[in-house]
Coordinates of C-alpha atoms in Angstrom, one line a residue:
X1 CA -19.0 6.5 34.1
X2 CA -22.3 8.1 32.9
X3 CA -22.2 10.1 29.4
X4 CA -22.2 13.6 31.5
X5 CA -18.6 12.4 32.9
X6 CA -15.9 14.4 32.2
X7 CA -13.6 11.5 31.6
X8 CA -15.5 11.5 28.7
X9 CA -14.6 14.3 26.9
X10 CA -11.4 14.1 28.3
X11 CA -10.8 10.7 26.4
X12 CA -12.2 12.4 23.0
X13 CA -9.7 14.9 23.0
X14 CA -6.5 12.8 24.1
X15 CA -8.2 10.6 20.9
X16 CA -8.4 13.6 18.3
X17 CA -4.9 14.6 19.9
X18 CA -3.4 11.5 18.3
X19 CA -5.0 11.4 15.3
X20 CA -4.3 15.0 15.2
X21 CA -0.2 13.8 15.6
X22 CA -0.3 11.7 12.7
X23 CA -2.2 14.4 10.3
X24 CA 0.9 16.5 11.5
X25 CA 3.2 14.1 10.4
X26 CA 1.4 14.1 6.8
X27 CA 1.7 18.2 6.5
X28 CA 5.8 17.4 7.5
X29 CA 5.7 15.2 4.6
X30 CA 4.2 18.0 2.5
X31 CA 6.6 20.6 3.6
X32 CA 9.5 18.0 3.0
X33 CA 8.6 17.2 -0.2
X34 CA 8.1 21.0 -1.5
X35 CA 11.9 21.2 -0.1
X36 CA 13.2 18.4 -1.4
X37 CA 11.4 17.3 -4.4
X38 CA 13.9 18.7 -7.0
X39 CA 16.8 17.4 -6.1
X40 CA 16.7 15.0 -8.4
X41 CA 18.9 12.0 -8.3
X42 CA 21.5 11.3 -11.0
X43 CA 23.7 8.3 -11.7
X44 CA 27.8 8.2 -10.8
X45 CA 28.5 6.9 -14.0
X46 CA 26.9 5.4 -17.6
X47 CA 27.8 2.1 -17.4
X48 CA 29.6 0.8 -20.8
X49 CA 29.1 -2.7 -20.1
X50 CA 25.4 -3.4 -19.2
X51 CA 25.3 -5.1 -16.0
X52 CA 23.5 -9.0 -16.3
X53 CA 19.8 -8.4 -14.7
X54 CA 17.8 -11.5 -13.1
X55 CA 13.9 -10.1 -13.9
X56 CA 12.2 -12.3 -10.7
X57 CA 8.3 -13.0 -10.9
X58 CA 6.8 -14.2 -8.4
X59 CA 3.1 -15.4 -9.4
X60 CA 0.8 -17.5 -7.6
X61 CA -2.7 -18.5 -9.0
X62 CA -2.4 -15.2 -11.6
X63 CA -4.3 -17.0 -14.8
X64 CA -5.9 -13.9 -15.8
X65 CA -2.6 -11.5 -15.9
X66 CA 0.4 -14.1 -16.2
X67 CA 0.7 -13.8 -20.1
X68 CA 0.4 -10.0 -19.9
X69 CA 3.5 -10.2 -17.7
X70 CA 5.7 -12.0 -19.7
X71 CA 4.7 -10.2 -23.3
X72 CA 6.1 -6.7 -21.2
X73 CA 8.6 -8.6 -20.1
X74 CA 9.8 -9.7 -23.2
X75 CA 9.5 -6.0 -24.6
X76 CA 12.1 -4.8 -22.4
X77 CA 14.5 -2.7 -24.1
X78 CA 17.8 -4.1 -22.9
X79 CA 20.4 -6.3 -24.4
X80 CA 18.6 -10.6 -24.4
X81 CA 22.1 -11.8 -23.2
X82 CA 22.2 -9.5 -20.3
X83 CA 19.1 -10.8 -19.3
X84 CA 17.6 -13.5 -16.7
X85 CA 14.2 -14.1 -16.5
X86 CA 12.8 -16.9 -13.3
X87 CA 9.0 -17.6 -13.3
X88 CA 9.2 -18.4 -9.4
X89 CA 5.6 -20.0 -9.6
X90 CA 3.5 -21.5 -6.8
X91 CA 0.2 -21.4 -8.4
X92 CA -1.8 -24.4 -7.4
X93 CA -4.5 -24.1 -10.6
X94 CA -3.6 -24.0 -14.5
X95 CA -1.8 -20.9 -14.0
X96 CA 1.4 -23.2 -14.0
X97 CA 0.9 -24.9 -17.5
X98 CA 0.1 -20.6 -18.8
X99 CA 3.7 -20.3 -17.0
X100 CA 5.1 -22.9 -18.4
X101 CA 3.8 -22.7 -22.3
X102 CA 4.8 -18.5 -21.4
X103 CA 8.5 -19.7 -20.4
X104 CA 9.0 -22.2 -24.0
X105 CA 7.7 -18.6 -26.0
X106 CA 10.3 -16.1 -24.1
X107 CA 13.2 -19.4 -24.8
X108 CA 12.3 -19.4 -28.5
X109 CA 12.7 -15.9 -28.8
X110 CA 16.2 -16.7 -27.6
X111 CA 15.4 -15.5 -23.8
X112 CA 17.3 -16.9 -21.0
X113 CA 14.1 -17.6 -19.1
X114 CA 12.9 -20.8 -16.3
X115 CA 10.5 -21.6 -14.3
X116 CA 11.0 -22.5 -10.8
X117 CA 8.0 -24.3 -9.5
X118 CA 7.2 -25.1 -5.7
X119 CA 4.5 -27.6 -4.1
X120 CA 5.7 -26.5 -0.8
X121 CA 4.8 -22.9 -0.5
X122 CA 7.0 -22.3 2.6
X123 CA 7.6 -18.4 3.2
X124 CA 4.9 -17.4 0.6
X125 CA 6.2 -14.8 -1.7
X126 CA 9.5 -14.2 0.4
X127 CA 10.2 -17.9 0.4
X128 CA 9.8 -17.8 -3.3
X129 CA 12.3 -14.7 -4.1
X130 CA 14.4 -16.9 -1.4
X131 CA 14.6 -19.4 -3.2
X132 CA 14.8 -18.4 -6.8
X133 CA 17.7 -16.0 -5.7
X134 CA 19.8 -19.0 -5.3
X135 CA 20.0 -19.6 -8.6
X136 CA 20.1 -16.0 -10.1
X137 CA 23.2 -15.3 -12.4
X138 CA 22.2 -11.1 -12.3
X139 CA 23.7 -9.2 -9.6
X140 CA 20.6 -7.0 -9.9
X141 CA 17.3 -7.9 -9.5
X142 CA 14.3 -6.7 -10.8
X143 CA 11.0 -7.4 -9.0
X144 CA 7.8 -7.8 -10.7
X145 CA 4.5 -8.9 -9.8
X146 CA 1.7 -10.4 -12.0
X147 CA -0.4 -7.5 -12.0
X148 CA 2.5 -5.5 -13.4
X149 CA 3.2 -4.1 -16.9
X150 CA 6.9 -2.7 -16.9
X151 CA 7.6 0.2 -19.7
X152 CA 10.5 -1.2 -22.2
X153 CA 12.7 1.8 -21.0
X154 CA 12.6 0.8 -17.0
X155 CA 16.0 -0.9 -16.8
X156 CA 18.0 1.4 -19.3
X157 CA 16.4 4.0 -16.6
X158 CA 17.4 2.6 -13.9
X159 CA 20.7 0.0 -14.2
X160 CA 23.4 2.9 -14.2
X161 CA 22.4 3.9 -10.6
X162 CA 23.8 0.9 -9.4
X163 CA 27.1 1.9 -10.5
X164 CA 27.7 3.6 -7.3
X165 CA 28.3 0.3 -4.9
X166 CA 27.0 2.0 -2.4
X167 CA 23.2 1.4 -3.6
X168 CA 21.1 -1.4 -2.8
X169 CA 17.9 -1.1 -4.1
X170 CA 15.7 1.4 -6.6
X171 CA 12.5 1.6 -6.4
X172 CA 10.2 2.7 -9.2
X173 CA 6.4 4.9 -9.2
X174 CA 3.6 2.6 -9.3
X175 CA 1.2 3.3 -12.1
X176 CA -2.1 2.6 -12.4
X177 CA -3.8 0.7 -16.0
X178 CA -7.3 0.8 -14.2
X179 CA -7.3 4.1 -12.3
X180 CA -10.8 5.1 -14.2
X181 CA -12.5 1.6 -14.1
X182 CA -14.8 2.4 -10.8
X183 CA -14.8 4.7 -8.0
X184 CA -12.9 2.4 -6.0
X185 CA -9.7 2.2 -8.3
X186 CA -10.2 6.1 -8.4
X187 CA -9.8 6.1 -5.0
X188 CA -6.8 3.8 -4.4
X189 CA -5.3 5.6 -6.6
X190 CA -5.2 8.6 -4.9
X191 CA -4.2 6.9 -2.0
X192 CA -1.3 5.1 -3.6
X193 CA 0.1 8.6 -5.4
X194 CA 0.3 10.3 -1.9
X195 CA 1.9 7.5 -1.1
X196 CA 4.4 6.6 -3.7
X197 CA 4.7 10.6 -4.9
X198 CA 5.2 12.2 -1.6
X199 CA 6.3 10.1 1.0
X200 CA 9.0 8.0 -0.9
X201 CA 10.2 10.8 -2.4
X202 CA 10.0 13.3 0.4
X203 CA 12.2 10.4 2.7
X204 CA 14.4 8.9 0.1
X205 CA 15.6 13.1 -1.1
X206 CA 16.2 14.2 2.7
X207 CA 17.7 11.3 3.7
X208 CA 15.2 9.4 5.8
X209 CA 14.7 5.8 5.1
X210 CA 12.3 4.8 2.7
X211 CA 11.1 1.3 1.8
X212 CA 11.6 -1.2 -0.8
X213 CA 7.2 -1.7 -2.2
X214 CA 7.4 -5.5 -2.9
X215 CA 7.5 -4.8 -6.6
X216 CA 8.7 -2.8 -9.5
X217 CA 12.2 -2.0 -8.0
X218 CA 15.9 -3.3 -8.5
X219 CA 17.8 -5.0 -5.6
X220 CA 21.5 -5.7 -5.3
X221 CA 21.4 -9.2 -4.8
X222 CA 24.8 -8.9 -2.2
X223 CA 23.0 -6.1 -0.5
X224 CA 19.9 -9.4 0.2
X225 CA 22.7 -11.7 1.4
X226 CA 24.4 -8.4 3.5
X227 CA 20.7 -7.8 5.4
X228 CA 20.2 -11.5 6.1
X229 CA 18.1 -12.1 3.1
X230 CA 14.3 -12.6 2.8
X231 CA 12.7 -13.6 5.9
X232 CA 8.8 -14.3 6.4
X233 CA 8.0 -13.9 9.7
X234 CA 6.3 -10.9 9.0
X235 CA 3.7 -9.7 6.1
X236 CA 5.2 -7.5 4.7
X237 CA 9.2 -9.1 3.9
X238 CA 10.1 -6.0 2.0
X239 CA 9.3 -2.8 4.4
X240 CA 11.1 -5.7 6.8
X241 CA 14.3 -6.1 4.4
X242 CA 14.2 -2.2 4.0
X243 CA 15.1 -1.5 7.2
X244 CA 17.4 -4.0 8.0
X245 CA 19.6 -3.2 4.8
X246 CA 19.3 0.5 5.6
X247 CA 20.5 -0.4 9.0
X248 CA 23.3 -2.1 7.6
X249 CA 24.5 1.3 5.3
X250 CA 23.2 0.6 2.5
X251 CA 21.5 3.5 0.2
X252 CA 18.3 3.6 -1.7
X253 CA 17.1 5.9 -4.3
X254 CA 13.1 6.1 -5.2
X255 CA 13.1 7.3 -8.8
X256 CA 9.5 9.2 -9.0
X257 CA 10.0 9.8 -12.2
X258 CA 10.2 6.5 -13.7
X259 CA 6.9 4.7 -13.6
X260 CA 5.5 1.3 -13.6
X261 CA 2.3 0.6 -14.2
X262 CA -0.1 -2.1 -12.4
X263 CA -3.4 -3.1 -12.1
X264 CA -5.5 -2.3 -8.7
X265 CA -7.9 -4.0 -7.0
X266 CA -11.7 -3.1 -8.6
X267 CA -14.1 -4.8 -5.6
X268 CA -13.9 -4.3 -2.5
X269 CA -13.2 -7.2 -0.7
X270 CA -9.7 -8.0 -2.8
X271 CA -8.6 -3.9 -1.3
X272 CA -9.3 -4.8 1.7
X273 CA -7.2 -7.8 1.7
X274 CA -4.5 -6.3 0.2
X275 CA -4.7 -3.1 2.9
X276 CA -5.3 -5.6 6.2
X277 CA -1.9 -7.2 4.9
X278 CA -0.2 -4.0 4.4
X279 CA -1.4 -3.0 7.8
X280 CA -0.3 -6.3 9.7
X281 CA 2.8 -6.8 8.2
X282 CA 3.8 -2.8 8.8
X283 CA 2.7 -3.2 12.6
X284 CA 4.8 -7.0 12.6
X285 CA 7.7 -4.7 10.9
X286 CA 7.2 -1.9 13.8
X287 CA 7.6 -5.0 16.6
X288 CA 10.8 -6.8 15.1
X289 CA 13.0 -3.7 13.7
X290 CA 12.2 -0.7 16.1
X291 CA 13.9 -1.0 18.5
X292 CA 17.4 -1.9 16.7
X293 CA 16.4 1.4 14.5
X294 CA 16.9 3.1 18.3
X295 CA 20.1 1.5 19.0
X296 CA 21.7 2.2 15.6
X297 CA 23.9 5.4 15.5
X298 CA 21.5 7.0 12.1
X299 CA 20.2 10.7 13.7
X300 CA 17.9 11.0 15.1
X301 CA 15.4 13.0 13.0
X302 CA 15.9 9.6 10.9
X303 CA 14.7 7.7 14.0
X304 CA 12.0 9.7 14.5
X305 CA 10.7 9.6 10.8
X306 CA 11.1 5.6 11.0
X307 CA 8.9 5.7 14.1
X308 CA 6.4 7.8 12.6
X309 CA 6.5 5.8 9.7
X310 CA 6.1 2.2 11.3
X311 CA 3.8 3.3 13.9
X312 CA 1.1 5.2 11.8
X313 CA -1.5 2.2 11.2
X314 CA -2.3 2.9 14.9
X315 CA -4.4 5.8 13.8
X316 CA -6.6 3.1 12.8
X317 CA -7.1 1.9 16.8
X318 CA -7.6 5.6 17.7
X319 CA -10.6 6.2 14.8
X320 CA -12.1 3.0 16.0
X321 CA -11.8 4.6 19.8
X322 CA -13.0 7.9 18.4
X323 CA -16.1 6.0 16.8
X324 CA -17.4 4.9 20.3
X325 CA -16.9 8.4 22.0
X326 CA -18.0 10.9 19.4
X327 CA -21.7 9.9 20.9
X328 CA -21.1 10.6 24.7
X329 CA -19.4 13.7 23.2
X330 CA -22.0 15.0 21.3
X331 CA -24.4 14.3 24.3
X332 CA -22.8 15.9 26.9
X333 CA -19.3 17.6 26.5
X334 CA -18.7 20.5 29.0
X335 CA -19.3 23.9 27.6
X336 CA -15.8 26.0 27.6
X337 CA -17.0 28.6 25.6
X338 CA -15.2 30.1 22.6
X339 CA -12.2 28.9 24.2
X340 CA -13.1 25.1 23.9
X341 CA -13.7 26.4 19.5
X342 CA -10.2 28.1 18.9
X343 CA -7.7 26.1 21.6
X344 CA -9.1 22.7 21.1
X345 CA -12.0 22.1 18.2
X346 CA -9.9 23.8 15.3
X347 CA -6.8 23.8 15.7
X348 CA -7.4 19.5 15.8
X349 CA -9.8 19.4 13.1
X350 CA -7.1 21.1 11.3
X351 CA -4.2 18.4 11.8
X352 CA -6.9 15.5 11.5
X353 CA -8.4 16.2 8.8
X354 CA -7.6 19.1 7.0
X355 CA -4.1 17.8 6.6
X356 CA -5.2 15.0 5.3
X357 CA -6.7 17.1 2.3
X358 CA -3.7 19.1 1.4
X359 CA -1.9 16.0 1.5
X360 CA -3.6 14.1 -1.3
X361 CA -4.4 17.4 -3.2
X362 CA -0.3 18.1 -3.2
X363 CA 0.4 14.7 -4.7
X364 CA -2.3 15.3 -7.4
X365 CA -0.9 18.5 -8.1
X366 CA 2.8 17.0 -8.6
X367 CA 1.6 14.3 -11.0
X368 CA -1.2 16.2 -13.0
X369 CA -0.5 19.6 -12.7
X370 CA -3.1 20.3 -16.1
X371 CA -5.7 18.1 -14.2
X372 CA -5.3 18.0 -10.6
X373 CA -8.8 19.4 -10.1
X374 CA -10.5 16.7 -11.7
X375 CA -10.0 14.4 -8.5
X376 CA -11.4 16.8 -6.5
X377 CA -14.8 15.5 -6.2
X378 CA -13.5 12.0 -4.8
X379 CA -11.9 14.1 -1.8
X380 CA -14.6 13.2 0.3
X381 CA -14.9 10.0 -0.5
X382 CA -11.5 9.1 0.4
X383 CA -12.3 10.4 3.5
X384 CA -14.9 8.0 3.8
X385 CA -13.1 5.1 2.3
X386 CA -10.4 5.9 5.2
X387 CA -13.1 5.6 8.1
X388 CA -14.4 2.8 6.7
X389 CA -11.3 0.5 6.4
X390 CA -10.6 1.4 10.1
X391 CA -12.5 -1.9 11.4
X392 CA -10.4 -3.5 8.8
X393 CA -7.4 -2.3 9.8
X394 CA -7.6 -2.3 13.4
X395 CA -8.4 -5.6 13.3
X396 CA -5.4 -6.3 11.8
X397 CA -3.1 -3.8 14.3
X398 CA -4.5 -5.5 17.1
X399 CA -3.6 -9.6 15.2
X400 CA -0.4 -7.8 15.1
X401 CA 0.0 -6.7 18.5
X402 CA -0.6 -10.3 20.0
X403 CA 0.8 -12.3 17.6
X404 CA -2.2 -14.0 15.7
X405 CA -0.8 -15.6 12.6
X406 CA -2.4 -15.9 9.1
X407 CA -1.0 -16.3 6.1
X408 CA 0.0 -14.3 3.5
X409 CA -3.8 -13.2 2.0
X410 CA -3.6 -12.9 -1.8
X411 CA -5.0 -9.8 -3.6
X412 CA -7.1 -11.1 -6.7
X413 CA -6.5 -9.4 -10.5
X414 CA -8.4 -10.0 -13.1
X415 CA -6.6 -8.3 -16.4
X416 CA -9.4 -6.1 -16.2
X417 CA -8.4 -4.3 -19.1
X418 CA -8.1 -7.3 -20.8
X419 CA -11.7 -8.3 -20.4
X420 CA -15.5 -7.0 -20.9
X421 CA -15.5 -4.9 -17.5
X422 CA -18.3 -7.1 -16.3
X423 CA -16.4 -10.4 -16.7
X424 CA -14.3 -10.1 -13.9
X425 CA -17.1 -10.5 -11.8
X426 CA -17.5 -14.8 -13.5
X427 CA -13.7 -15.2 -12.0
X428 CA -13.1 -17.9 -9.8
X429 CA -10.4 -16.1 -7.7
X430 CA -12.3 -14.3 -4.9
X431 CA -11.2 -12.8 -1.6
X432 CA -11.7 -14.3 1.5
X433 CA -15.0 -13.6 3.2
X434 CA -15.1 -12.1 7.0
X435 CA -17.6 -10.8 9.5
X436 CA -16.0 -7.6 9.1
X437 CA -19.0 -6.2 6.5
X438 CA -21.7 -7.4 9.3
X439 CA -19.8 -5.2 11.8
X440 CA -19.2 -2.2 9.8
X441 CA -23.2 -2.4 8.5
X442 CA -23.9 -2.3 12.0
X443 CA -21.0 1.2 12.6
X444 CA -23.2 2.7 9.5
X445 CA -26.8 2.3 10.7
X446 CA -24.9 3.6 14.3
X447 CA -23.4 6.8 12.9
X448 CA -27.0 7.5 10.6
X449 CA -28.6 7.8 14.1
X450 CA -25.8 9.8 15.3
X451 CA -26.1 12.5 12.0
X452 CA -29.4 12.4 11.7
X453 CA -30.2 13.0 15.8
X454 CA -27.4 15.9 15.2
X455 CA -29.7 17.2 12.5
X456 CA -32.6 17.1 14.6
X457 CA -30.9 19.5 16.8
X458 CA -30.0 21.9 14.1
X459 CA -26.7 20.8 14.9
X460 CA -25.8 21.1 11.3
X461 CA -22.4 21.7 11.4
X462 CA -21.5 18.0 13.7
X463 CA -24.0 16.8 11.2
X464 CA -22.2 17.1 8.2
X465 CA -18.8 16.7 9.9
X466 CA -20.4 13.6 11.1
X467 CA -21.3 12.4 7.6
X468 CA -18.6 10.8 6.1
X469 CA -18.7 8.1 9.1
X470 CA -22.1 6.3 7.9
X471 CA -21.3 7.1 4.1
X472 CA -17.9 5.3 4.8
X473 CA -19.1 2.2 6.7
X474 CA -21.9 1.8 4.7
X475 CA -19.7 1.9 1.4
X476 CA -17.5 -0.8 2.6
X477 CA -20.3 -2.9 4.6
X478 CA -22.6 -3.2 1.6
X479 CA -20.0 -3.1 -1.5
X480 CA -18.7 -6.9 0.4
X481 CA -22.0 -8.1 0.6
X482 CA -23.1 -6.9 -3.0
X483 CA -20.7 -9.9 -4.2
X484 CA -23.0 -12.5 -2.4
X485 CA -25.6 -11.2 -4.3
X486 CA -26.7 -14.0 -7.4
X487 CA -26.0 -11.0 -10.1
X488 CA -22.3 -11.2 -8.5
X489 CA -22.2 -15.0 -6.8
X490 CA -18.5 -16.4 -8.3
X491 CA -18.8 -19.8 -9.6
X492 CA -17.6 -22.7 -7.7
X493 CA -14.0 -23.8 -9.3
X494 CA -11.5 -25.9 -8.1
X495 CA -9.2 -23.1 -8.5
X496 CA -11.0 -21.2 -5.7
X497 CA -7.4 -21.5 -3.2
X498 CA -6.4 -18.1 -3.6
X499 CA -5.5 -17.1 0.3
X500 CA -1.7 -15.9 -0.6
X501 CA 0.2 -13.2 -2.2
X502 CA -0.2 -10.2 -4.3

């Protein structure tokens, strides 16, 4: 069809319809967390006898952060006797000898601590909580990853929940020790408190299901064996032992209130391993548990949230479709009039994108009330950020949908806040390198044409709608490639396997 077809335009609205769906779902969110958001939690009972706690740390090639760990760790305010503490390490560099000489400290300080070391790395991370969970003495768990730094109060928070048998798992806030260290760790920060602040708490608190995030949260080890355990045919084993535990009856509770802090990714290529993981594992998830969420007897506005839920990474095939018909659009869409403006182009641009900006600016609110504005300015560029990641993340929707494995792609950390802010940049551990920046340098120079040729026209208002497309591709492109540059070249190591786990 030519660009004057109306199949078109026809194809550009049934594409801003469903991005226009999922923005929808985000201002449901909003409305459920204003509703819910106070109904706060509380415990059955104070236990009098502390509960025995296994603390499980799965670590893989985490030299940098490791130690940091295990000092917070140690810190924990909570009785040393009721305390486990496994080191379930796979590392394949000297990580394992900082485990090991970290274990010998916690033991002369009169810990009950071990390390449990594997050469075959079978299952990745869920392999190792597999395994390590067989030889856990706690009933509870409590799962940290390296890049964490629990608060010494987290357990004594927590623990007394799980005096109600009915509870399976508690999940803590993320916190963030490097939110202010670039504009990239601003960002995912933002992204991660809409995240964490509204939709955990606006599903846990009205009784939709919520997920277990892969760290900083308590398990009931029986409530592991009652799901099936930890399996790893999917990306994302805890989203996938979420639902199959909630399907089983069990209960969570996301405590918003009790944060832990951990350290995000600062260059670009590390967050965009970590999100094309998230994305393919959610999308795996979606293919293996949907259908029994149908045929269980939950109700269905809980089956309808858990479809919304598991199926919202395919927003990131429509933007992709949207990128290749926003041209024929703005060449030749039929003229409707004003009723083309108030039936169709607003009311979509509201649920596509304006709901995406009440959304983030709620969860800001909730967790800085004195400061919320401040994050205003990076609006935009999480706007842009979010365009730009779609080549990303489509590409992993679409490995999903036909099955294309790969492993388990760790996200590197670098103790940043241990370090010069420059140094992290001399680390061996790197991300893995794609084609992905070529293709999204190429989507920039594409959508510059696109604005500019709109501003040509004195088309100023597509123009500056238009404008987050080339400022996001062009922000992801050339932030991967600036790494290959000699200022940020990583040295050669022999430590340079660091394709798993985060």
């Amino acid at each position: 069809m030519d660009l004057s077809s109306p199949l078109w335009y026809a194809s550009y609205v049934i594409v801003l319809i469903g991005l226009a769906g999922f923005g929808f779902h985000r201002l449901c969110i909003v409305f459920l967390y204003l509703k819910h958001s106070r109904k706060h939690p509380v415990p059955r009972e104070i236990f009098t006898d502390l509960p025995l706690v296994t603390i499980q740390l799965p670590v893989f090639n985490e030299m940098h952060v490791v130690d940091r760990l295990l000092d917070s760790v140690a810190k924990l305010d909570y009785p040393q006797d009721k305390l486990q503490i496994q080191v379930l390490d796979d590392s394949t560099d000297e990580t394992t000898e900082i485990c090991r000489k970290g274990v010998e400290r916690l033991r002369a300080q009169g810990f009950d601590a071990e390390m449990i070391h594997r050469d075959d790395r079978t299952g990745y991370k869920a392999g190792a909580l597999e395994h390590g969970t067989q030889f856990a003495k706690g009933e509870l768990l409590f799962i940290l990853d390296a890049d964490f730094v629990p608060n010494p109060d987290v357990l004594l928070k927590t623990v007394h929940y799980f005096s109600d048998e009915g509870i399976g798992m508690i999940q803590t806030r993320w916190g963030h020790l490097n939110r202010t260290f670039n504009v990239l760790t601003r960002i995912q920060a933002m992204f991660l408190d809409g995240h964490l602040e509204l939709e955990q708490t606006a599903r846990n608190r009205s009784g939709r299901f919520f997920t277990f995030n892969g760290t900083a949260g308590i398990w009931r080890k029986s409530c592991i064996a009652d799901a099936g355990g930890w399996e790893h045919d999917t990306l994302t084993e805890d989203m996938d032992l979420s639902y199959r535990a909630q399907l089983k009856g069990w209960r969570f509770i996301f405590l918003n209130e009790v944060e832990t802090p951990a350290e995000l990714p600062v260059d670009m290529d590390g967050f965009k391993s970590q999100q094309h993981r998230w994305t393919k594992g959610s999308i795996q998830v979606c293919k293996k548990v949907l259908p029994a969420i149908w045929k269980s007897k939950v109700p269905l506005y809980v089956k309808m949230e858990a479809t919304a839920h598991l199926t919202s990474n395919f927003a990131y095939l429509l933007l992709i479709c949207l990128c290749f018909l926003i041209y024929p659009n703005q060449q030749a869409a039929p003229d409707f009039g004003s009723w083309t403006i108030y039936v169709i182009n607003i009311p979509i641009f509201f649920f596509a994108s304006v709901s995406v900006v009440v959304f983030y600016i709620t969860a800001q609110r909730a967790l800085r009330p004195d400061a919320w504005w401040k994050e205003l300015p990076y609006l935009p560029l999480l706007l842009a950020l979010g365009i730009g990641m779609s080549i990303n993340n489509a590409k992993a929707v679409i490995e999903a949908l036909f099955n294309h494995q790969s492993g388990f792609v760790r996200t590197p950390k670098y103790g940043v806040g241990q370090m010069a802010k420059a140094d992290w940049k001399k680390s061996s551990y790197k991300a893995m390198k794609t084609l992905t920046p070529v293709v999204e340098l190429m989507f920039g120079f594409f959508f510059l044409f696109v604005v500019v040729e709109a501003a040509m026209k004195n088309n100023w208002l597509s123009a500056i709608l238009l404008l987050p497309f080339p400022v996001g591709f062009f922000y992801t492109s050339l932030s991967s490639m600036a790494r290959l540059l000699p200022s940020g070249r990583v040295p050669s190591d022999s430590t340079a396997d660091n394709t798993t786990e985060s």
